[in-house]
Tab-separated table of C-alpha atoms in Angstrom:
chain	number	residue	atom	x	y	z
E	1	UNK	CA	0.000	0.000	0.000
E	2	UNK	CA	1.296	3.220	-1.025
E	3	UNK	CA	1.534	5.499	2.407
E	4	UNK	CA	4.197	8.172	0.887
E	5	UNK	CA	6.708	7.495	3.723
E	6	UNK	CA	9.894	5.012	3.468
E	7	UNK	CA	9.884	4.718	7.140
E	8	UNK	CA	9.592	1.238	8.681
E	9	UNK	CA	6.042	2.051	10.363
E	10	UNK	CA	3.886	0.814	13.161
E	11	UNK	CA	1.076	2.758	12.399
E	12	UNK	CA	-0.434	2.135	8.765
E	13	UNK	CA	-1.110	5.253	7.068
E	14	UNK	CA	-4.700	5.793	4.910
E	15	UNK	CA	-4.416	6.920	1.535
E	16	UNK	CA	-4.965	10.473	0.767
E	17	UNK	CA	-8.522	11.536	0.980
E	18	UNK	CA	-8.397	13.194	-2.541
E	19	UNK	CA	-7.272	9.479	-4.220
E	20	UNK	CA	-10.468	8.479	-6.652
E	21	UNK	CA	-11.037	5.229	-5.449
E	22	UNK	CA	-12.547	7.111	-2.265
E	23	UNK	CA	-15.150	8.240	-4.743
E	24	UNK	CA	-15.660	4.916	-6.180
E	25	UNK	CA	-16.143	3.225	-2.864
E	26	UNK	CA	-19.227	5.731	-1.316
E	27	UNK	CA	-20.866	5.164	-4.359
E	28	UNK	CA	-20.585	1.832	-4.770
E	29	UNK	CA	-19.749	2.575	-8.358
E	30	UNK	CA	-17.268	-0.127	-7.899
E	31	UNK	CA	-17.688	-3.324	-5.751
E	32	UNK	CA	-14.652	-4.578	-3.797
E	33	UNK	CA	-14.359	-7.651	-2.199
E	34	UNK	CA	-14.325	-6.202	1.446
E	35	UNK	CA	-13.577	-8.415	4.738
E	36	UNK	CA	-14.057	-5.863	7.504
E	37	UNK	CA	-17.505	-6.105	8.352
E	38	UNK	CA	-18.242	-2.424	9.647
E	39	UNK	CA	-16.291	-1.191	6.322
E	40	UNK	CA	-18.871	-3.449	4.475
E	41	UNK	CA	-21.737	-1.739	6.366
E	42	UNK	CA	-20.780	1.519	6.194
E	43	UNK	CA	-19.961	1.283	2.086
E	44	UNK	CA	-23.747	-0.117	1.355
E	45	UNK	CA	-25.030	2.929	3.750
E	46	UNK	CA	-23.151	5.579	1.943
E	47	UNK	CA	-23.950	4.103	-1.217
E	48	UNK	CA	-27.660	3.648	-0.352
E	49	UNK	CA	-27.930	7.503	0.946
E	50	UNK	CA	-25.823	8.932	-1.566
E	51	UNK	CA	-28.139	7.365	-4.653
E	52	UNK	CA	-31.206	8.754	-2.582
E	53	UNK	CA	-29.770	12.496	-2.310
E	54	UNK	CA	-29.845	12.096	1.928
E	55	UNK	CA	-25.614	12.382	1.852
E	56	UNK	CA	-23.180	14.122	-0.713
E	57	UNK	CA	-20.312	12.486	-2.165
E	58	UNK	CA	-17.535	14.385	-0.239
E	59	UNK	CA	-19.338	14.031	3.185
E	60	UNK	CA	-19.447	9.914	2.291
E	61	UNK	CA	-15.681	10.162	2.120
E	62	UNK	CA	-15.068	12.098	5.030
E	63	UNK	CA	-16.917	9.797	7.300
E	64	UNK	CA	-15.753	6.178	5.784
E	65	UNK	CA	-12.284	8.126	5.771
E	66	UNK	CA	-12.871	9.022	9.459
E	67	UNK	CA	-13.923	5.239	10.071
E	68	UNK	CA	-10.686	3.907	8.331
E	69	UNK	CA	-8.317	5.821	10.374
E	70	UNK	CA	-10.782	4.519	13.318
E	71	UNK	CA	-10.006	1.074	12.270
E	72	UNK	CA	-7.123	1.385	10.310
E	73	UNK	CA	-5.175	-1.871	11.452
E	74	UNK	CA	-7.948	-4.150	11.046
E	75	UNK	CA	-8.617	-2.508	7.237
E	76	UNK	CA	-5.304	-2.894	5.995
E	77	UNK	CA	-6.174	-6.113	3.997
E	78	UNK	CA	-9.330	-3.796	2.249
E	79	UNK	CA	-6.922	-0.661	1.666
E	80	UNK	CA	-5.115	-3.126	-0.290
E	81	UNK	CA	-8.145	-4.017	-2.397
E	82	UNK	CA	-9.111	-0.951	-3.164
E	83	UNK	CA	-6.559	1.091	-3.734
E	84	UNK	CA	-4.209	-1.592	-4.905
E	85	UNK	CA	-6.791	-2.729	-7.977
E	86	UNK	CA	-7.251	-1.276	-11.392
H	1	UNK	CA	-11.925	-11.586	32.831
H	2	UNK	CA	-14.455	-14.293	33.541
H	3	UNK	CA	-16.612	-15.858	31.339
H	4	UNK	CA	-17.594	-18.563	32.928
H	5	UNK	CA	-20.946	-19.934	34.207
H	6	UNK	CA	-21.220	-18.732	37.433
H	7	UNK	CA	-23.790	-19.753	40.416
H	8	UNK	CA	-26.090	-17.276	41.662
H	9	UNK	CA	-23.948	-16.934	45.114
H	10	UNK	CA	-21.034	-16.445	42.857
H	11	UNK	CA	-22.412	-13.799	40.701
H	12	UNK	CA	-23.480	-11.707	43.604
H	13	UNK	CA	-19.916	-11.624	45.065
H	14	UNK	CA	-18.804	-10.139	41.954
H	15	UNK	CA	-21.776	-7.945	41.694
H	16	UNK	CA	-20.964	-6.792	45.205
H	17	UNK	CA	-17.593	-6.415	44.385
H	18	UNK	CA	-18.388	-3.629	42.153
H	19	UNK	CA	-17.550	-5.638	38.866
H	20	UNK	CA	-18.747	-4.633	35.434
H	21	UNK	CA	-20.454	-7.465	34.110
H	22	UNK	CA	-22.509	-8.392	31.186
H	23	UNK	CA	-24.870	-11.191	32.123
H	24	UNK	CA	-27.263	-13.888	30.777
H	25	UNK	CA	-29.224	-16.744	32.458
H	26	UNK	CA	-32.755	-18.067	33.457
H	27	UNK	CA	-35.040	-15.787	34.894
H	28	UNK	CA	-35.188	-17.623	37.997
H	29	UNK	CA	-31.625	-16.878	38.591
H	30	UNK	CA	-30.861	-13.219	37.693
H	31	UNK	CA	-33.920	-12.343	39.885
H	32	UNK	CA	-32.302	-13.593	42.718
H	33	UNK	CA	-29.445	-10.959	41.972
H	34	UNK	CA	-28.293	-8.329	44.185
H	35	UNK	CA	-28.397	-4.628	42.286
H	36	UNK	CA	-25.094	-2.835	40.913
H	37	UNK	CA	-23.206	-2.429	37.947
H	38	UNK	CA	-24.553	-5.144	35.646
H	39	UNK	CA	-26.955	-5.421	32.662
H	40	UNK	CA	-28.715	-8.852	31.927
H	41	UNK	CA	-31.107	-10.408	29.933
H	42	UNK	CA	-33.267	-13.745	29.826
H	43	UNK	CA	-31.461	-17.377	28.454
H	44	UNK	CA	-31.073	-20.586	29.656
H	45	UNK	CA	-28.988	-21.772	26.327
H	46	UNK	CA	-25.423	-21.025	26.538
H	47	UNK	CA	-22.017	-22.324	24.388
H	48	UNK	CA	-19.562	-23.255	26.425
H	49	UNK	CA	-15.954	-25.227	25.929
H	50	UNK	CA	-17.347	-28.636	27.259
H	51	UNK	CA	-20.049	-27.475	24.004
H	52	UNK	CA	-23.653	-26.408	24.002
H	53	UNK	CA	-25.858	-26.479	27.018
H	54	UNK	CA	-29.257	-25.814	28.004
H	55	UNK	CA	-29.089	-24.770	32.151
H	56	UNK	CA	-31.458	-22.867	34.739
H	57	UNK	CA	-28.489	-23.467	37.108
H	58	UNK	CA	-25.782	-21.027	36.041
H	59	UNK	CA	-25.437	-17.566	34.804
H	60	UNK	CA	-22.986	-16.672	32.433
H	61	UNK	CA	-20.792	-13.762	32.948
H	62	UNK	CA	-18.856	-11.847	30.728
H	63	UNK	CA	-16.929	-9.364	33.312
H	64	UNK	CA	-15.552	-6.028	31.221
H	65	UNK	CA	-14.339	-4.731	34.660
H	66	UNK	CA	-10.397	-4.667	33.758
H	67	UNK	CA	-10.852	-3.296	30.315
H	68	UNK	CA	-13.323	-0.020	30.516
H	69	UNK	CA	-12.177	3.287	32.002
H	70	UNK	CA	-16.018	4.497	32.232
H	71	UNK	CA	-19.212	3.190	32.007
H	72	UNK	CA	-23.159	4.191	32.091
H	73	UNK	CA	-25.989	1.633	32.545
H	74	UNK	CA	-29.292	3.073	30.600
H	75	UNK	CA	-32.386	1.413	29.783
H	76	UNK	CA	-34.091	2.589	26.623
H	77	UNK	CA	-37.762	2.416	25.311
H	78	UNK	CA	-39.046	2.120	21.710
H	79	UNK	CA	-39.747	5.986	22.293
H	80	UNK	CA	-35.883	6.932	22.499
H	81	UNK	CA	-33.933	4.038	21.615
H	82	UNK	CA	-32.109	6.097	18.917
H	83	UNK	CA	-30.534	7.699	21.506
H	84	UNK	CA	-28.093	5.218	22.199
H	85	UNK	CA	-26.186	6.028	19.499
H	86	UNK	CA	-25.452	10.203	20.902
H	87	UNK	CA	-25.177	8.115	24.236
H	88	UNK	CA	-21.871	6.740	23.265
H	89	UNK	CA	-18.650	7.264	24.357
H	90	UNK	CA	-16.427	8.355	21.601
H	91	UNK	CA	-14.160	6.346	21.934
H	92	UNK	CA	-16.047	2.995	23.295
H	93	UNK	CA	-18.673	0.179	22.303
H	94	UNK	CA	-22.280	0.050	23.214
H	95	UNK	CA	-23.559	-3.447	24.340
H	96	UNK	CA	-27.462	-3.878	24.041
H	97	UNK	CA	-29.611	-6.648	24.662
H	98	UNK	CA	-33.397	-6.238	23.552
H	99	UNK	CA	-36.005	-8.440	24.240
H	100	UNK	CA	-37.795	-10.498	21.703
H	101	UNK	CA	-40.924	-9.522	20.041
H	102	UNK	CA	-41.462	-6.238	21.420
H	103	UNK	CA	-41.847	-2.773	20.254
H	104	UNK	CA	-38.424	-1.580	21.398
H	105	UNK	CA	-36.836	-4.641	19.703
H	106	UNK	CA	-38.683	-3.779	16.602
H	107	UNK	CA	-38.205	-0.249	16.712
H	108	UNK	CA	-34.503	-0.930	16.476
H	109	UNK	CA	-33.855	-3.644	14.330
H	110	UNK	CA	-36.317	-1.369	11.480
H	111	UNK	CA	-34.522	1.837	12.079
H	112	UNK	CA	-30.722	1.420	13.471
H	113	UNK	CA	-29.744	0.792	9.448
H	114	UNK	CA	-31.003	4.626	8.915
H	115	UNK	CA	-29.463	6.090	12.072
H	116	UNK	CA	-26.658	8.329	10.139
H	117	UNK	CA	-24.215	7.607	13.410
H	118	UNK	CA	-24.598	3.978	13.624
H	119	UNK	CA	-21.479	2.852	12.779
H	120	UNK	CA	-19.350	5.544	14.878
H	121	UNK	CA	-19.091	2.668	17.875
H	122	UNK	CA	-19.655	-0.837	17.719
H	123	UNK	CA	-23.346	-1.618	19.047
H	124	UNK	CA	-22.988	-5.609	20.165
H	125	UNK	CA	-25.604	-7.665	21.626
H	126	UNK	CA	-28.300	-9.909	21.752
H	127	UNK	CA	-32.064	-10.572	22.127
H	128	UNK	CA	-32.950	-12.186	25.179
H	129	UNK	CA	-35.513	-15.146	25.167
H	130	UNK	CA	-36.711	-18.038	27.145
H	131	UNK	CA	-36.656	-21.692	27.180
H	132	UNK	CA	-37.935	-22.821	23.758
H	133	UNK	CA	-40.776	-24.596	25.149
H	134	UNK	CA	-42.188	-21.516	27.250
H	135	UNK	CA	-42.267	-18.880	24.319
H	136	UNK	CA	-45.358	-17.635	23.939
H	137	UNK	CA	-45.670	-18.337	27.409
H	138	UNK	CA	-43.068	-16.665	29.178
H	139	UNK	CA	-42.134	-13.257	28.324
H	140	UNK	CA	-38.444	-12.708	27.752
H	141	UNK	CA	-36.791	-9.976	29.736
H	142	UNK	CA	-33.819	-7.539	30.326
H	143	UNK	CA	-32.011	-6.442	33.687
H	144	UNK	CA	-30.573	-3.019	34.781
H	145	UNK	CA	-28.969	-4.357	37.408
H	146	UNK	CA	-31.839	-6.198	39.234
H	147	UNK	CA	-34.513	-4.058	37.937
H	148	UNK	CA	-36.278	-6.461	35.405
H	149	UNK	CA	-37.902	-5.535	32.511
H	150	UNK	CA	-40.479	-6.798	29.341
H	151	UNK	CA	-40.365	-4.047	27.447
H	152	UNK	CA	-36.896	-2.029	28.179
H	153	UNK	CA	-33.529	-2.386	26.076
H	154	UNK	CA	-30.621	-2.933	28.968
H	155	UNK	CA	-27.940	-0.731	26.984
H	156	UNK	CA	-24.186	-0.373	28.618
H	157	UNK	CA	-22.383	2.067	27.493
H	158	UNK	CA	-18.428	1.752	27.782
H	159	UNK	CA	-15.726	3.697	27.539
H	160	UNK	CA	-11.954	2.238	26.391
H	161	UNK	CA	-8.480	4.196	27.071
H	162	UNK	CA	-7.187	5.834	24.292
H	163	UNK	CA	-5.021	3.137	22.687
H	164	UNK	CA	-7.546	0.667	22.458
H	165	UNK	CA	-10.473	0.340	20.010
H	166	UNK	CA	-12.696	-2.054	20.082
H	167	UNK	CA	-14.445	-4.246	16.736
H	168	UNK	CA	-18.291	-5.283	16.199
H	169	UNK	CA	-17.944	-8.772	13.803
H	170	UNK	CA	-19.767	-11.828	12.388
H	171	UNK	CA	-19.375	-15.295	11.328
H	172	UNK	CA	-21.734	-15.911	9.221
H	173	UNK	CA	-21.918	-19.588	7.511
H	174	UNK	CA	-24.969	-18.630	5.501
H	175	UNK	CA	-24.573	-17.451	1.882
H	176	UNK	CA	-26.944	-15.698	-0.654
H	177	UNK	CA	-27.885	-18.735	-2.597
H	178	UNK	CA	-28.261	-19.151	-6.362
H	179	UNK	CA	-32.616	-18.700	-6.417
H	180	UNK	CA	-34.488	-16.130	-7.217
H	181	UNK	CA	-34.316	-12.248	-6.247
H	182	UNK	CA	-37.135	-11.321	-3.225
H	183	UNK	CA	-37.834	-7.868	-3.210
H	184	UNK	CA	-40.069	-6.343	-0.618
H	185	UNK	CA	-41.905	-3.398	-0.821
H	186	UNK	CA	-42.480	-2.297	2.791
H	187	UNK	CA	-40.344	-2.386	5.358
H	188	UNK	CA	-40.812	-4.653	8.004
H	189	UNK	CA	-41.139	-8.044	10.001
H	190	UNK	CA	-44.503	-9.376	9.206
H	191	UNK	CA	-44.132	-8.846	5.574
H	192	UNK	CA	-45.017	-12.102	3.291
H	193	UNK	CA	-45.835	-9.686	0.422
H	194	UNK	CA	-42.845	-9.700	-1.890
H	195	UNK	CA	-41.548	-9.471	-5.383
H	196	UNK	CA	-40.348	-12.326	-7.264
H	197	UNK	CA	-39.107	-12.251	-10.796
H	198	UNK	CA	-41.647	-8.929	-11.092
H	199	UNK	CA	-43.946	-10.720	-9.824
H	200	UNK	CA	-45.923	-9.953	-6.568
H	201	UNK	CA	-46.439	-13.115	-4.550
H	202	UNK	CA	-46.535	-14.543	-0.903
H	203	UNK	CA	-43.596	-14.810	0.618
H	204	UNK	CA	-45.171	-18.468	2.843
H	205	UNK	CA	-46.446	-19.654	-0.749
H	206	UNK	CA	-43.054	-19.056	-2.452
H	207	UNK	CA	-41.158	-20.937	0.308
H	208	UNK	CA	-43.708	-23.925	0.706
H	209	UNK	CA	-44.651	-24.538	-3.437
H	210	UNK	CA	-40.801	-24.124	-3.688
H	211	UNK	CA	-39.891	-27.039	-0.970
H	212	UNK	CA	-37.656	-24.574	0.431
H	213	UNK	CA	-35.969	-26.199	3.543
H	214	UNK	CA	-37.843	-23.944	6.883
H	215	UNK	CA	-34.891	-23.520	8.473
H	216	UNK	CA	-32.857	-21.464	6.050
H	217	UNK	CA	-32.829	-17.781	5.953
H	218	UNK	CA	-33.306	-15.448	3.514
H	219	UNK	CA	-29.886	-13.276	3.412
H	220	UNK	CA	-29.325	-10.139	2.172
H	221	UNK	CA	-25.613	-8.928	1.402
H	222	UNK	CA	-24.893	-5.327	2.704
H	223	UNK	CA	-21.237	-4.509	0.772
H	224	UNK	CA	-20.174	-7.944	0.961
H	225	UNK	CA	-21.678	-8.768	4.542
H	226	UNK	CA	-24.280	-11.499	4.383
H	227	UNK	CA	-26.889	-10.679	6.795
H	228	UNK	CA	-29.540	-13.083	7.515
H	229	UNK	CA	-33.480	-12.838	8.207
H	230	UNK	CA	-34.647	-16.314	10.104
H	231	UNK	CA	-38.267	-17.258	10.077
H	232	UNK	CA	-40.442	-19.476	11.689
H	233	UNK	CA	-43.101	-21.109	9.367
H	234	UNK	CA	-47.075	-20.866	10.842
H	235	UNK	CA	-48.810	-23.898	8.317
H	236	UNK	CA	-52.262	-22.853	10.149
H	237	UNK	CA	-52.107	-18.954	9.225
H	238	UNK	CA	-49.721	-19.604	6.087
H	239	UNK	CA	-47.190	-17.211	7.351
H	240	UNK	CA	-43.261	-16.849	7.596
H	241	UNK	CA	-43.277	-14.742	10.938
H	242	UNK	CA	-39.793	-12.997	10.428
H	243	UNK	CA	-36.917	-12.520	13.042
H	244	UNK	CA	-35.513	-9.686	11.490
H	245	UNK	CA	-37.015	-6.892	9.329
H	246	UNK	CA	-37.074	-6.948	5.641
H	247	UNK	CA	-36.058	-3.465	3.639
H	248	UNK	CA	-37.090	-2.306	0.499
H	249	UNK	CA	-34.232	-1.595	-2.291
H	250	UNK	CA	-32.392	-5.120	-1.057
H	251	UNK	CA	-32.023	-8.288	-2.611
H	252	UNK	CA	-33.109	-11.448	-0.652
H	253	UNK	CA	-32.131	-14.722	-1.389
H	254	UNK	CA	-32.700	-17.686	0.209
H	255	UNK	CA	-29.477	-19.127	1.598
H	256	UNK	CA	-27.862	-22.132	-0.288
H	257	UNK	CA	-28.428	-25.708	1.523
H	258	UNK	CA	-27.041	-26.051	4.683
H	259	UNK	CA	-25.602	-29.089	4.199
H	260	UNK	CA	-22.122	-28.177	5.581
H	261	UNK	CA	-20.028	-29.272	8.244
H	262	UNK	CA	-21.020	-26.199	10.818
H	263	UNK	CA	-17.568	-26.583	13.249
H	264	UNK	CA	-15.260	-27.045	10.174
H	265	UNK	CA	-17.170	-24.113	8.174
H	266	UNK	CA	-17.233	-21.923	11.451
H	267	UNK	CA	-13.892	-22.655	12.387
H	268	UNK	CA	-12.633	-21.842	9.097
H	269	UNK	CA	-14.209	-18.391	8.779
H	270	UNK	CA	-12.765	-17.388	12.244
H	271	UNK	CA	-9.617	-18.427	10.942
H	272	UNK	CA	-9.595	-15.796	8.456
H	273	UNK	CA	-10.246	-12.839	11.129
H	274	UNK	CA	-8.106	-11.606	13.760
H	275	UNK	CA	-10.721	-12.383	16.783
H	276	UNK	CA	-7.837	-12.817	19.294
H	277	UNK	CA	-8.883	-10.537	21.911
H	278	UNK	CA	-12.926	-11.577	21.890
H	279	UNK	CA	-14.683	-10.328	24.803
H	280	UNK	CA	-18.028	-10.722	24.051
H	281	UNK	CA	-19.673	-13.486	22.014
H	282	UNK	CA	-23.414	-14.801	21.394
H	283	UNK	CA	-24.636	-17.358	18.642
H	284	UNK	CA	-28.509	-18.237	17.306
H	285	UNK	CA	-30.902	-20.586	18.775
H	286	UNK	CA	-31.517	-21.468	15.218
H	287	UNK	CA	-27.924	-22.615	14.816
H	288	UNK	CA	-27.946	-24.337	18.271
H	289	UNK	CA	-30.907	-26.606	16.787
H	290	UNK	CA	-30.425	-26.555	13.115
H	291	UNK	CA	-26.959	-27.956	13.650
H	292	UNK	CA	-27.232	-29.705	16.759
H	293	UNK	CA	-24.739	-27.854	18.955
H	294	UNK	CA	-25.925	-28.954	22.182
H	295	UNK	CA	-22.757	-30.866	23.865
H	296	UNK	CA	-20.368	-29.724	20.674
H	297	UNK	CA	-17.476	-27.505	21.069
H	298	UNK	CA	-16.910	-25.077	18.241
H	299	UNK	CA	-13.743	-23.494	18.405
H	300	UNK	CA	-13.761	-23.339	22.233
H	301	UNK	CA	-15.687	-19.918	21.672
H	302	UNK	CA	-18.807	-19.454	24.615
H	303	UNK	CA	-21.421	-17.287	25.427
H	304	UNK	CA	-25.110	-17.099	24.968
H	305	UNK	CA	-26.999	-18.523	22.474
H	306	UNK	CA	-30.206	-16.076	21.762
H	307	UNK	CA	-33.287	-14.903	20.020
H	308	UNK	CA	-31.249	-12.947	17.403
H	309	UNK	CA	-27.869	-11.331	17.316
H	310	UNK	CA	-26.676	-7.472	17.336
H	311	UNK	CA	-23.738	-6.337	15.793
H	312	UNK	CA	-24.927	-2.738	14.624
H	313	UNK	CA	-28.062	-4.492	12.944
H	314	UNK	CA	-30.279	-7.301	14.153
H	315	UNK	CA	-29.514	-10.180	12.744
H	316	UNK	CA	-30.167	-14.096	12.438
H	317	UNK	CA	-28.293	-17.361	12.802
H	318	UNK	CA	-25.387	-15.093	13.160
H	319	UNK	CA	-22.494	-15.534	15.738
H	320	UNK	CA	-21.331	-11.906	16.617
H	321	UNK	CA	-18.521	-10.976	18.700
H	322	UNK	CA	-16.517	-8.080	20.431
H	323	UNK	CA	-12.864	-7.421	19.995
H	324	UNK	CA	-11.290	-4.892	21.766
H	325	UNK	CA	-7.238	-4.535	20.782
């Protein structure tokens, strides 16, 4: 996973917020083969409330963003998926 | 931490002790339970590591004592059970247990999905029941400490140190089978009015004319999660009385067969997830029947076995669990 620092880190970093595939996740435009089950969730709300006007695309990022740095050692594997795939 | 079964002279040493403890047992035993800093909730089915077991002799105790920094104990009606969501600690999980079949268990499972903040914390829990024989009988119940209730959510609200987080996850051995797509129009547990192939039919009829096997669910799959609605079949009013509420804009399937080896497919899934530092787990009544659990150990994991499962959503022949890491 690309995190822009050659460090030997601890902490994994999130891909920056203004990468596409954020985009593609909230609105389910694209459909990744997930494991972490509150990442799962979350994508099928976002996608659900952006397609009925309730949520806009840049709030969707910021809070599955904000969720990913929550969790971001048990969504490692998914950060892979998406960001890692064509 | 304990999570052992526990006598009712044991439990109220701990209770007196000032432990924070997350119980489940018979009715007849958490009545007998002194008050303090415990919520509970109605079950005489448990797992255990010597396998499943059906006792009105023990309580079983999940003690969170040693790894929350704060707590509050709230019970919530149907009328402001969204609440528990603002009611959170930010950094913390909510543990819930609601009791089956009434209006504060409904009014959650039909509108936690909406609730914009739901996923902030983990919400984990279970819905509290009775001996199978004694529902419809018996009404299942929930504890704030020992003030009992049939109509109350017991909700504990915790609060972890900074450098821990804690993880709301499911095993699910269910998948969306290869049938048709069941839409439903309405929201909602009693629904047998669905869509099928465009076509509007009855949801009983389907099942039945179809030889559908009764016990499995229909499952729905929320951005790769499979979450599963159980029914029971009524042959005298031709209904499927739901356990967890349909939505509209979802596709239901009926699960493929569940011919599978439950242990080996169970243990396999938990393989694949990091679910080292559990500290909460509950599995479905359904699965303690449909696969004949009683006196099998699966993967040493114990708990409750209940009336449905919460992990953010209520759900159906579903084990859920609680890491905290």
């Amino acid at each position: 996973m690309e995190n822009g620092n050659s460090q030997n880190i601890s902490e994994p970093l999130l891909p920056d917020k203004q990468r596409p595939e954020w985009r593609l996740l909230v609105k389910g435009e694209k459909e990744y083969e997930l494991s972490n089950f509150v990442l799962q969730l979350k994508v099928s709300q976002t996608a659900t409330d952006i397609k009925k006007g309730k949520l806009s695309v840049e709030k969707a990022v910021d809070e599955i963003y904000e969720l990913c740095e929550k969790y971001k050692h048990a969504v490692v594997k998914d950060m892979k998926v998406i960001f890692s795939s064509n | 931490m304990s999570t052992h079964l526990h006598t009712v002279e044991e439990v109220s040493k701990l209770i007196k002790e000032g432990r924070k403890l997350l119980l489940s047992g018979d009715e007849s035993l958490l009545t007998q339970l002194p008050d303090g800093n415990w919520v509970g909730g109605t079950i005489p089915y448990f797992m255990t590591t010597g396998g499943g077991l059906f006792t009105q002799d023990r309580i079983y105790v999940n003690d969170i004592s040693d790894i929350v920094t704060d707590f509050s104990i709230v019970s919530y009606y149907e009328n402001d059970i969204s609440q528990i969501v603002t009611d959170s600690f930010d950094n913390g999980f909510t543990f819930i247990i609601l009791p089956a079949l009434t209006k504060v268990w409904s009014k959650y499972a039909l509108e936690s999905p909406e609730w914009r903040n739901l996923y902030v914390n983990p919400i984990i829990g279970w819905v509290s029941g009775v001996k199978y024989e004694d529902f419809g009988k018996l009404q299942p119940k929930t504890y704030i400490g020992n003030k009992s209730s049939a109509n109350k959510a017991a909700v504990l609200h915790a609060r972890l140190p900074y450098n821990k987080v804690a993880r709301a996850e499911i095993i699910n051995v269910y998948e969306q089978g290869n049938g048709d797509n069941i839409f439903f129009e309405k929201r909602g547990f009693g629904n047998n009015e669905c869509l099928i192939n465009g076509e509007k039919r009855n949801l009983y009829d389907y099942l039945y004319e179809n030889k559908i096997d009764e016990t499995l669910p229909l499952v729905a799959n929320y951005g790769g999660a499979s979450l599963n609605v159980g029914s029971i079949w009524n042959k005298e009013t031709k209904r499927a009385d739901l356990f967890a509420p349909v939505f509209p804009e979802t596709v239901y399937r009926v699960a493929k067969h569940r011919d599978i080896d439950y242990a080996a497919e169970f243990k396999e899934k938990l393989s694949g997830k990091d679910a080292s530092n559990m500290v909460f787990s509950a599995t479905c009544l359904f699965n303690y029947v449909n696969f004949g659990l009683e006196g099998k150990n699966i993967a040493n994991v114990t708990g409750p076995v209940t009336f449905g499962e919460i992990a953010y959503h209520v759900v159906n022949q579903t084990f859920v669990y609680l890491v905290v890491e």
